[in-house]
Amino acid sequence: MTTGKKTGSQLVVQGLIDEGVETIFGFPGGAVIPIYDVLYDAPVRHILTRHEQGAAHAADGYARATGRTGVCLATSGPGATNLVTGLSNAYMDSVPMVALTGQVAVPMIGNDSFQEADIYGITIPITKHNYLVKDINQLQRVIKEAFHIAKTGRPGPVLIDIPKDIQTFEVKARKIGEVRLPGYTPSTKGHPRQIEAIVRAIRNARRPVIYAGGGVIASGASAELKKFVRKSNIPITTTLMGKGAYPDGDPLSLGMPGMHGTKYSNYAIHEADLIMAMGVRFDDRVAGNVQKFAPLAKIIHIDIDPAEIGKRMAVDIPIVGDLKSILVMLNQKIETQTRKRWLERIDRLKEEYPLTYEKSGAVKPQFIIQTLSEMTKGQIIVSTDVGQHQMWAALFYQTTEPRRFLSSGGAGTMGYGFPAAIGAQVGQPDIPVVALCGDGSFQMCIQELATVRMYNIPVKIFIFNNGYLGMVRQWQEIFNDRRYSSTHLEFNPDFCKVAAGYEIPAFRVTQTAKVKPTIDKVLNMEGPVLVDFRVAPEENVIPMIPPGGGQTEFIGEGEDEE
Amino acid sequence: MMKKIISILVRNHPGVLSHVAGLFTRRGYNIESIAAGETENPDVTRITIVVAGDETILEQVTKQLRKLIDVIKVQDLSYSKSITRELVLLTIFSPAERRAEVINVVNTFDATMVDIADKTVTLEFVGNARKVSTIMKALEGFKVKEIARTGLVALPLESQAERNPNMI
Ligand SMILES: Cc1ncc(C[n+]2csc(CCOP(=O)(O)OP(=O)(O)O)c2C)c(N)n1
Ligand SMILES: [Mg+2]
């Protein structure tokens, strides 16, 4: 990096370049004009979204699809607060992100100045770490630290709030040494004694199950995991966040566990005598009731975050460290076991409780997803919104590689799917990207149609138009006596006409027979395309375990519609 | 419910207290008291927190605190292996005829009378939790006008640690 006098804004952009950032997502405003001025002719691509939430989710989707840190930029006050949902979303799912916000000038802070918001205070509980830079001499160090913190250990979003005067002050740029954070030393290597204990537990287990999550993908450990599964012959269930960590559809794959998981994964957990939890957090949507979770099993928990160990679930063999390095060690030590009886039992569970849906006249959302899955062989990137269609995507789309299924897990943020797909497509221009959106969710970030048009980002948007906030309607059907309070979207726009307004080609599908030909046509089109699938309006996601239920306490199945 | 004294060293900057206090609200932990002050190193602040909860929660508190980037060190201090002190300023109504009673308490417990007004006296006393509550109890008969407490501060008892790690 060249030294010499630079403005704060130049240091910010230079910092991005030094960190290898090629693309950022953002939206300008008064408090970031100096940064935008530098971006005007900097070798960093800026994607202008139409809402800061879109920018945050796009940075998140970019990060999930590429493994690189996503960056977003917004102005002070309302610009910054519009990032909040996106930050919270990234924080819940441990996504590496750096958010830059403008702030009013340092002497103006605290006076309720125009477009002032305490975004530092607001984002403390939803970021891995955050900064308010009041001294330009700290700026370079802060940027370097932020990228280091976002990416290492358990990843997460970091916010840097930069007052406008700091952006314009000039200082002599310095050479910044290695990051020194005495309070931040994520452990990486697993303890050898614990490794031995795990190897022994595996050797003695008769009915082991692997329960793998987002940590596997964050650690880049999918190849090691595959090797481990093949060698140990242990069946594996992958969470929504872990989807793609192990190929769906493989004989040893049990699919997704939990509330809307496959029955066979939940039964396998219930019958297991050893649970190997890897990069998971025993979330309440997986383990609704920890007292009833895997009652017969010894629990091994592998995670990089020591605070996850014992947080919800009492653990027998904890091991803190990076999953990849731990799996490498385990792969050297474990023996091949055939596990004939247990795998026969698993096959029987799969036969007894197959994942199916009722075919009928209306277009079934499950059918659309299954068709897309078969046509693409799980090779494309799929993002989802939140709701029923998200669960069907998790169940029926077969993902075969990590970073190919992007979904808002911990936060369950409606409106995530479309902007995340934009970020993913920008980061992975050579892989087709399809956003699976709810008709409700899509309207939360619908404005990003302008973004895909402006940059000709070839995201394909599939809207599962059931006319309902379907997942909430389902809960009301089951738990509130069908009182569909405010879940019927009595008016929906004509999504095809909306697309036309943005000069984006669109198709409507109302018959099952048209599903496959339409998908085929759309996937072969260039540029963004929208498809409005009119799907069965009152379809339910089953199986379902009610909140707080044990792994086998399924409800709402086989019951006739009254 | 158990109580635990947690002593943490943090990088000293204006936002660090928000990070620490915010963690307690966000995760629903109960702070009994919190006291912060500079250490021998001006870049480092020591925050002493007394927190109540069951064993799992207390373990979580420590782990979550360790995750904060600005937290350099987290120490669990048990009451028995550390020296703990709190300072209390207490203003009570005490009519002239009962002053002797107050002076008696002051002398017995090594407290100090730091202000005397027509209707009130202000006392200062320092001690561990037990001593503080004993003095408060001894003065129960007086109506309290105002009270200010610093919250507990604590350091490990080095002598105990050196000589006999098993001694109480
Ligand atoms: C921002 C936000 N608001 C509210 C909710 C609560 N919620 C969860 S699922 C859902 C329904 C989503 O409807 P839609 O996008 O049409 O998907 P569907 O369930 O119909 O497939 C709602 C309202 C949420 N998850 N996120
Ligand atoms: Mg819907």
PDB file of N, CA, C and O in Angstrom, chain B residues 103-154:
ATOM      1  N   ILE B 103     -23.680   6.166  67.416  1.00  0.00           N
ATOM      2  CA  ILE B 103     -22.237   6.169  67.686  1.00  0.00           C
ATOM      3  C   ILE B 103     -21.775   4.789  68.138  1.00  0.00           C
ATOM      4  O   ILE B 103     -20.708   4.305  67.749  1.00  0.00           O
ATOM      5  N   ASN B 104     -22.613   4.135  68.872  1.00  0.00           N
ATOM      6  CA  ASN B 104     -22.314   2.787  69.325  1.00  0.00           C
ATOM      7  C   ASN B 104     -22.101   1.844  68.136  1.00  0.00           C
ATOM      8  O   ASN B 104     -21.121   1.090  68.077  1.00  0.00           O
ATOM      9  N   VAL B 105     -23.009   1.912  67.182  1.00  0.00           N
ATOM     10  CA  VAL B 105     -22.883   1.059  65.989  1.00  0.00           C
ATOM     11  C   VAL B 105     -21.610   1.421  65.220  1.00  0.00           C
ATOM     12  O   VAL B 105     -20.840   0.560  64.794  1.00  0.00           O
ATOM     13  N   VAL B 106     -21.393   2.724  65.092  1.00  0.00           N
ATOM     14  CA  VAL B 106     -20.210   3.205  64.379  1.00  0.00           C
ATOM     15  C   VAL B 106     -18.943   2.640  65.010  1.00  0.00           C
ATOM     16  O   VAL B 106     -18.058   2.117  64.328  1.00  0.00           O
ATOM     17  N   ASN B 107     -18.867   2.697  66.322  1.00  0.00           N
ATOM     18  CA  ASN B 107     -17.668   2.214  67.003  1.00  0.00           C
ATOM     19  C   ASN B 107     -17.528   0.705  66.893  1.00  0.00           C
ATOM     20  O   ASN B 107     -16.440   0.182  66.650  1.00  0.00           O
ATOM     21  N   THR B 108     -18.628   0.033  67.074  1.00  0.00           N
ATOM     22  CA  THR B 108     -18.574  -1.424  67.048  1.00  0.00           C
ATOM     23  C   THR B 108     -18.087  -1.951  65.705  1.00  0.00           C
ATOM     24  O   THR B 108     -17.308  -2.897  65.630  1.00  0.00           O
ATOM     25  N   PHE B 109     -18.571  -1.310  64.652  1.00  0.00           N
ATOM     26  CA  PHE B 109     -18.295  -1.888  63.322  1.00  0.00           C
ATOM     27  C   PHE B 109     -17.263  -1.109  62.517  1.00  0.00           C
ATOM     28  O   PHE B 109     -17.131  -1.319  61.317  1.00  0.00           O
ATOM     29  N   ASP B 110     -16.559  -0.210  63.198  1.00  0.00           N
ATOM     30  CA  ASP B 110     -15.508   0.456  62.456  1.00  0.00           C
ATOM     31  C   ASP B 110     -16.052   1.321  61.309  1.00  0.00           C
ATOM     32  O   ASP B 110     -15.424   1.436  60.267  1.00  0.00           O
ATOM     33  N   ALA B 111     -17.260   1.866  61.516  1.00  0.00           N
ATOM     34  CA  ALA B 111     -17.811   2.751  60.495  1.00  0.00           C
ATOM     35  C   ALA B 111     -17.345   4.177  60.786  1.00  0.00           C
ATOM     36  O   ALA B 111     -16.658   4.419  61.779  1.00  0.00           O
ATOM     37  N   THR B 112     -17.651   5.091  59.908  1.00  0.00           N
ATOM     38  CA  THR B 112     -17.263   6.488  60.117  1.00  0.00           C
ATOM     39  C   THR B 112     -18.488   7.353  59.975  1.00  0.00           C
ATOM     40  O   THR B 112     -19.328   7.111  59.109  1.00  0.00           O
ATOM     41  N   MET B 113     -18.560   8.363  60.813  1.00  0.00           N
ATOM     42  CA  MET B 113     -19.636   9.319  60.665  1.00  0.00           C
ATOM     43  C   MET B 113     -19.079  10.445  59.809  1.00  0.00           C
ATOM     44  O   MET B 113     -18.130  11.112  60.196  1.00  0.00           O
ATOM     45  N   VAL B 114     -19.618  10.640  58.635  1.00  0.00           N
ATOM     46  CA  VAL B 114     -18.997  11.602  57.719  1.00  0.00           C
ATOM     47  C   VAL B 114     -19.786  12.898  57.613  1.00  0.00           C
ATOM     48  O   VAL B 114     -19.312  13.880  57.047  1.00  0.00           O
ATOM     49  N   ASP B 115     -20.998  12.917  58.154  1.00  0.00           N
ATOM     50  CA  ASP B 115     -21.763  14.160  58.145  1.00  0.00           C
ATOM     51  C   ASP B 115     -22.796  14.096  59.262  1.00  0.00           C
ATOM     52  O   ASP B 115     -23.355  13.028  59.538  1.00  0.00           O
ATOM     53  N   ILE B 116     -22.976  15.259  59.912  1.00  0.00           N
ATOM     54  CA  ILE B 116     -23.992  15.342  60.959  1.00  0.00           C
ATOM     55  C   ILE B 116     -24.834  16.575  60.683  1.00  0.00           C
ATOM     56  O   ILE B 116     -24.307  17.681  60.556  1.00  0.00           O
ATOM     57  N   ALA B 117     -26.160  16.376  60.532  1.00  0.00           N
ATOM     58  CA  ALA B 117     -27.064  17.507  60.323  1.00  0.00           C
ATOM     59  C   ALA B 117     -28.080  17.506  61.458  1.00  0.00           C
ATOM     60  O   ALA B 117     -28.005  16.676  62.362  1.00  0.00           O
ATOM     61  N   ASP B 118     -29.038  18.444  61.394  1.00  0.00           N
ATOM     62  CA  ASP B 118     -30.017  18.546  62.478  1.00  0.00           C
ATOM     63  C   ASP B 118     -30.768  17.246  62.678  1.00  0.00           C
ATOM     64  O   ASP B 118     -30.856  16.724  63.776  1.00  0.00           O
ATOM     65  N   LYS B 119     -31.281  16.730  61.560  1.00  0.00           N
ATOM     66  CA  LYS B 119     -32.144  15.556  61.701  1.00  0.00           C
ATOM     67  C   LYS B 119     -31.477  14.271  61.245  1.00  0.00           C
ATOM     68  O   LYS B 119     -31.986  13.186  61.483  1.00  0.00           O
ATOM     69  N   THR B 120     -30.367  14.387  60.561  1.00  0.00           N
ATOM     70  CA  THR B 120     -29.775  13.179  59.970  1.00  0.00           C
ATOM     71  C   THR B 120     -28.287  13.064  60.294  1.00  0.00           C
ATOM     72  O   THR B 120     -27.626  14.055  60.614  1.00  0.00           O
ATOM     73  N   VAL B 121     -27.815  11.834  60.166  1.00  0.00           N
ATOM     74  CA  VAL B 121     -26.362  11.613  60.133  1.00  0.00           C
ATOM     75  C   VAL B 121     -26.053  10.750  58.914  1.00  0.00           C
ATOM     76  O   VAL B 121     -26.877   9.950  58.484  1.00  0.00           O
ATOM     77  N   THR B 122     -24.848  10.938  58.380  1.00  0.00           N
ATOM     78  CA  THR B 122     -24.421  10.113  57.256  1.00  0.00           C
ATOM     79  C   THR B 122     -23.241   9.255  57.692  1.00  0.00           C
ATOM     80  O   THR B 122     -22.270   9.775  58.266  1.00  0.00           O
ATOM     81  N   LEU B 123     -23.343   7.974  57.441  1.00  0.00           N
ATOM     82  CA  LEU B 123     -22.287   7.043  57.820  1.00  0.00           C
ATOM     83  C   LEU B 123     -21.614   6.479  56.584  1.00  0.00           C
ATOM     84  O   LEU B 123     -22.224   6.372  55.525  1.00  0.00           O
ATOM     85  N   GLU B 124     -20.364   6.136  56.773  1.00  0.00           N
ATOM     86  CA  GLU B 124     -19.628   5.471  55.698  1.00  0.00           C
ATOM     87  C   GLU B 124     -19.092   4.181  56.277  1.00  0.00           C
ATOM     88  O   GLU B 124     -18.532   4.185  57.367  1.00  0.00           O
ATOM     89  N   PHE B 125     -19.291   3.097  55.585  1.00  0.00           N
ATOM     90  CA  PHE B 125     -18.644   1.869  56.042  1.00  0.00           C
ATOM     91  C   PHE B 125     -18.281   0.974  54.865  1.00  0.00           C
ATOM     92  O   PHE B 125     -18.851   1.052  53.783  1.00  0.00           O
ATOM     93  N   VAL B 126     -17.276   0.159  55.148  1.00  0.00           N
ATOM     94  CA  VAL B 126     -16.697  -0.698  54.117  1.00  0.00           C
ATOM     95  C   VAL B 126     -16.651  -2.114  54.652  1.00  0.00           C
ATOM     96  O   VAL B 126     -16.343  -2.314  55.825  1.00  0.00           O
ATOM     97  N   GLY B 127     -16.948  -3.064  53.804  1.00  0.00           N
ATOM     98  CA  GLY B 127     -16.811  -4.429  54.268  1.00  0.00           C
ATOM     99  C   GLY B 127     -17.230  -5.423  53.221  1.00  0.00           C
ATOM    100  O   GLY B 127     -17.618  -5.048  52.116  1.00  0.00           O
ATOM    101  N   ASN B 128     -17.118  -6.695  53.603  1.00  0.00           N
ATOM    102  CA  ASN B 128     -17.633  -7.714  52.694  1.00  0.00           C
ATOM    103  C   ASN B 128     -19.151  -7.784  52.841  1.00  0.00           C
ATOM    104  O   ASN B 128     -19.738  -7.089  53.681  1.00  0.00           O
ATOM    105  N   ALA B 129     -19.784  -8.621  52.074  1.00  0.00           N
ATOM    106  CA  ALA B 129     -21.247  -8.656  52.045  1.00  0.00           C
ATOM    107  C   ALA B 129     -21.816  -8.900  53.436  1.00  0.00           C
ATOM    108  O   ALA B 129     -22.806  -8.283  53.828  1.00  0.00           O
ATOM    109  N   ARG B 130     -21.161  -9.780  54.188  1.00  0.00           N
ATOM    110  CA  ARG B 130     -21.698 -10.117  55.497  1.00  0.00           C
ATOM    111  C   ARG B 130     -21.644  -8.912  56.433  1.00  0.00           C
ATOM    112  O   ARG B 130     -22.604  -8.593  57.121  1.00  0.00           O
ATOM    113  N   LYS B 131     -20.480  -8.238  56.434  1.00  0.00           N
ATOM    114  CA  LYS B 131     -20.331  -7.094  57.324  1.00  0.00           C
ATOM    115  C   LYS B 131     -21.335  -5.998  56.958  1.00  0.00           C
ATOM    116  O   LYS B 131     -21.985  -5.423  57.831  1.00  0.00           O
ATOM    117  N   VAL B 132     -21.464  -5.736  55.708  1.00  0.00           N
ATOM    118  CA  VAL B 132     -22.381  -4.684  55.268  1.00  0.00           C
ATOM    119  C   VAL B 132     -23.801  -4.995  55.713  1.00  0.00           C
ATOM    120  O   VAL B 132     -24.503  -4.152  56.280  1.00  0.00           O
ATOM    121  N   SER B 133     -24.202  -6.240  55.544  1.00  0.00           N
ATOM    122  CA  SER B 133     -25.586  -6.543  55.909  1.00  0.00           C
ATOM    123  C   SER B 133     -25.767  -6.536  57.422  1.00  0.00           C
ATOM    124  O   SER B 133     -26.828  -6.195  57.930  1.00  0.00           O
ATOM    125  N   THR B 134     -24.707  -6.897  58.183  1.00  0.00           N
ATOM    126  CA  THR B 134     -24.800  -6.843  59.646  1.00  0.00           C
ATOM    127  C   THR B 134     -25.009  -5.404  60.121  1.00  0.00           C
ATOM    128  O   THR B 134     -25.841  -5.130  60.984  1.00  0.00           O
ATOM    129  N   ILE B 135     -24.230  -4.475  59.538  1.00  0.00           N
ATOM    130  CA  ILE B 135     -24.369  -3.070  59.946  1.00  0.00           C
ATOM    131  C   ILE B 135     -25.756  -2.552  59.583  1.00  0.00           C
ATOM    132  O   ILE B 135     -26.422  -1.881  60.373  1.00  0.00           O
ATOM    133  N   MET B 136     -26.189  -2.901  58.380  1.00  0.00           N
ATOM    134  CA  MET B 136     -27.513  -2.451  57.957  1.00  0.00           C
ATOM    135  C   MET B 136     -28.571  -2.958  58.939  1.00  0.00           C
ATOM    136  O   MET B 136     -29.515  -2.261  59.282  1.00  0.00           O
ATOM    137  N   LYS B 137     -28.364  -4.203  59.378  1.00  0.00           N
ATOM    138  CA  LYS B 137     -29.322  -4.796  60.304  1.00  0.00           C
ATOM    139  C   LYS B 137     -29.305  -4.040  61.638  1.00  0.00           C
ATOM    140  O   LYS B 137     -30.354  -3.721  62.208  1.00  0.00           O
ATOM    141  N   ALA B 138     -28.088  -3.736  62.107  1.00  0.00           N
ATOM    142  CA  ALA B 138     -27.958  -3.033  63.383  1.00  0.00           C
ATOM    143  C   ALA B 138     -28.629  -1.662  63.339  1.00  0.00           C
ATOM    144  O   ALA B 138     -29.025  -1.124  64.368  1.00  0.00           O
ATOM    145  N   LEU B 139     -28.728  -1.097  62.142  1.00  0.00           N
ATOM    146  CA  LEU B 139     -29.314   0.246  62.021  1.00  0.00           C
ATOM    147  C   LEU B 139     -30.772   0.200  61.571  1.00  0.00           C
ATOM    148  O   LEU B 139     -31.364   1.218  61.243  1.00  0.00           O
ATOM    149  N   GLU B 140     -31.337  -0.984  61.566  1.00  0.00           N
ATOM    150  CA  GLU B 140     -32.704  -1.167  61.070  1.00  0.00           C
ATOM    151  C   GLU B 140     -33.719  -0.252  61.735  1.00  0.00           C
ATOM    152  O   GLU B 140     -34.696   0.164  61.106  1.00  0.00           O
ATOM    153  N   GLY B 141     -33.455   0.060  62.976  1.00  0.00           N
ATOM    154  CA  GLY B 141     -34.406   0.883  63.719  1.00  0.00           C
ATOM    155  C   GLY B 141     -34.475   2.335  63.259  1.00  0.00           C
ATOM    156  O   GLY B 141     -35.304   3.102  63.744  1.00  0.00           O
ATOM    157  N   PHE B 142     -33.581   2.716  62.374  1.00  0.00           N
ATOM    158  CA  PHE B 142     -33.571   4.111  61.907  1.00  0.00           C
ATOM    159  C   PHE B 142     -34.152   4.201  60.508  1.00  0.00           C
ATOM    160  O   PHE B 142     -33.932   3.329  59.672  1.00  0.00           O
ATOM    161  N   LYS B 143     -34.861   5.284  60.259  1.00  0.00           N
ATOM    162  CA  LYS B 143     -35.441   5.472  58.939  1.00  0.00           C
ATOM    163  C   LYS B 143     -34.345   5.935  57.970  1.00  0.00           C
ATOM    164  O   LYS B 143     -33.570   6.844  58.278  1.00  0.00           O
ATOM    165  N   VAL B 144     -34.259   5.310  56.854  1.00  0.00           N
ATOM    166  CA  VAL B 144     -33.222   5.650  55.875  1.00  0.00           C
ATOM    167  C   VAL B 144     -33.673   6.835  55.037  1.00  0.00           C
ATOM    168  O   VAL B 144     -34.785   6.863  54.524  1.00  0.00           O
ATOM    169  N   LYS B 145     -32.799   7.823  54.904  1.00  0.00           N
ATOM    170  CA  LYS B 145     -33.117   8.924  53.999  1.00  0.00           C
ATOM    171  C   LYS B 145     -32.590   8.610  52.597  1.00  0.00           C
ATOM    172  O   LYS B 145     -33.307   8.660  51.621  1.00  0.00           O
ATOM    173  N   GLU B 146     -31.331   8.261  52.550  1.00  0.00           N
ATOM    174  CA  GLU B 146     -30.739   7.921  51.249  1.00  0.00           C
ATOM    175  C   GLU B 146     -29.626   6.905  51.445  1.00  0.00           C
ATOM    176  O   GLU B 146     -28.995   6.862  52.492  1.00  0.00           O
ATOM    177  N   ILE B 147     -29.403   6.158  50.407  1.00  0.00           N
ATOM    178  CA  ILE B 147     -28.326   5.177  50.485  1.00  0.00           C
ATOM    179  C   ILE B 147     -27.610   5.105  49.146  1.00  0.00           C
ATOM    180  O   ILE B 147     -28.226   5.212  48.097  1.00  0.00           O
ATOM    181  N   ALA B 148     -26.295   4.983  49.190  1.00  0.00           N
ATOM    182  CA  ALA B 148     -25.525   4.810  47.955  1.00  0.00           C
ATOM    183  C   ALA B 148     -24.502   3.711  48.197  1.00  0.00           C
ATOM    184  O   ALA B 148     -23.761   3.748  49.185  1.00  0.00           O
ATOM    185  N   ARG B 149     -24.502   2.703  47.327  1.00  0.00           N
ATOM    186  CA  ARG B 149     -23.547   1.591  47.472  1.00  0.00           C
ATOM    187  C   ARG B 149     -22.702   1.487  46.213  1.00  0.00           C
ATOM    188  O   ARG B 149     -23.181   1.717  45.115  1.00  0.00           O
ATOM    189  N   THR B 150     -21.462   1.106  46.373  1.00  0.00           N
ATOM    190  CA  THR B 150     -20.569   1.035  45.213  1.00  0.00           C
ATOM    191  C   THR B 150     -20.739  -0.261  44.441  1.00  0.00           C
ATOM    192  O   THR B 150     -20.334  -0.350  43.291  1.00  0.00           O
ATOM    193  N   GLY B 151     -21.339  -1.265  45.081  1.00  0.00           N
ATOM    194  CA  GLY B 151     -21.302  -2.600  44.488  1.00  0.00           C
ATOM    195  C   GLY B 151     -19.991  -3.257  44.887  1.00  0.00           C
ATOM    196  O   GLY B 151     -19.003  -2.580  45.199  1.00  0.00           O
ATOM    197  N   LEU B 152     -19.992  -4.565  44.858  1.00  0.00           N
ATOM    198  CA  LEU B 152     -18.836  -5.310  45.341  1.00  0.00           C
ATOM    199  C   LEU B 152     -17.643  -5.185  44.393  1.00  0.00           C
ATOM    200  O   LEU B 152     -17.811  -5.238  43.183  1.00  0.00           O
ATOM    201  N   VAL B 153     -16.458  -4.995  44.980  1.00  0.00           N
ATOM    202  CA  VAL B 153     -15.240  -5.196  44.190  1.00  0.00           C
ATOM    203  C   VAL B 153     -14.463  -6.335  44.836  1.00  0.00           C
ATOM    204  O   VAL B 153     -14.628  -6.603  46.021  1.00  0.00           O
ATOM    205  N   ALA B 154     -13.637  -6.991  44.076  1.00  0.00           N
ATOM    206  CA  ALA B 154     -12.973  -8.176  44.616  1.00  0.00           C
ATOM    207  C   ALA B 154     -11.651  -8.441  43.914  1.00  0.00           C
ATOM    208  O   ALA B 154     -11.451  -8.060  42.767  1.00  0.00           O
TER     209      ALA B 154
END
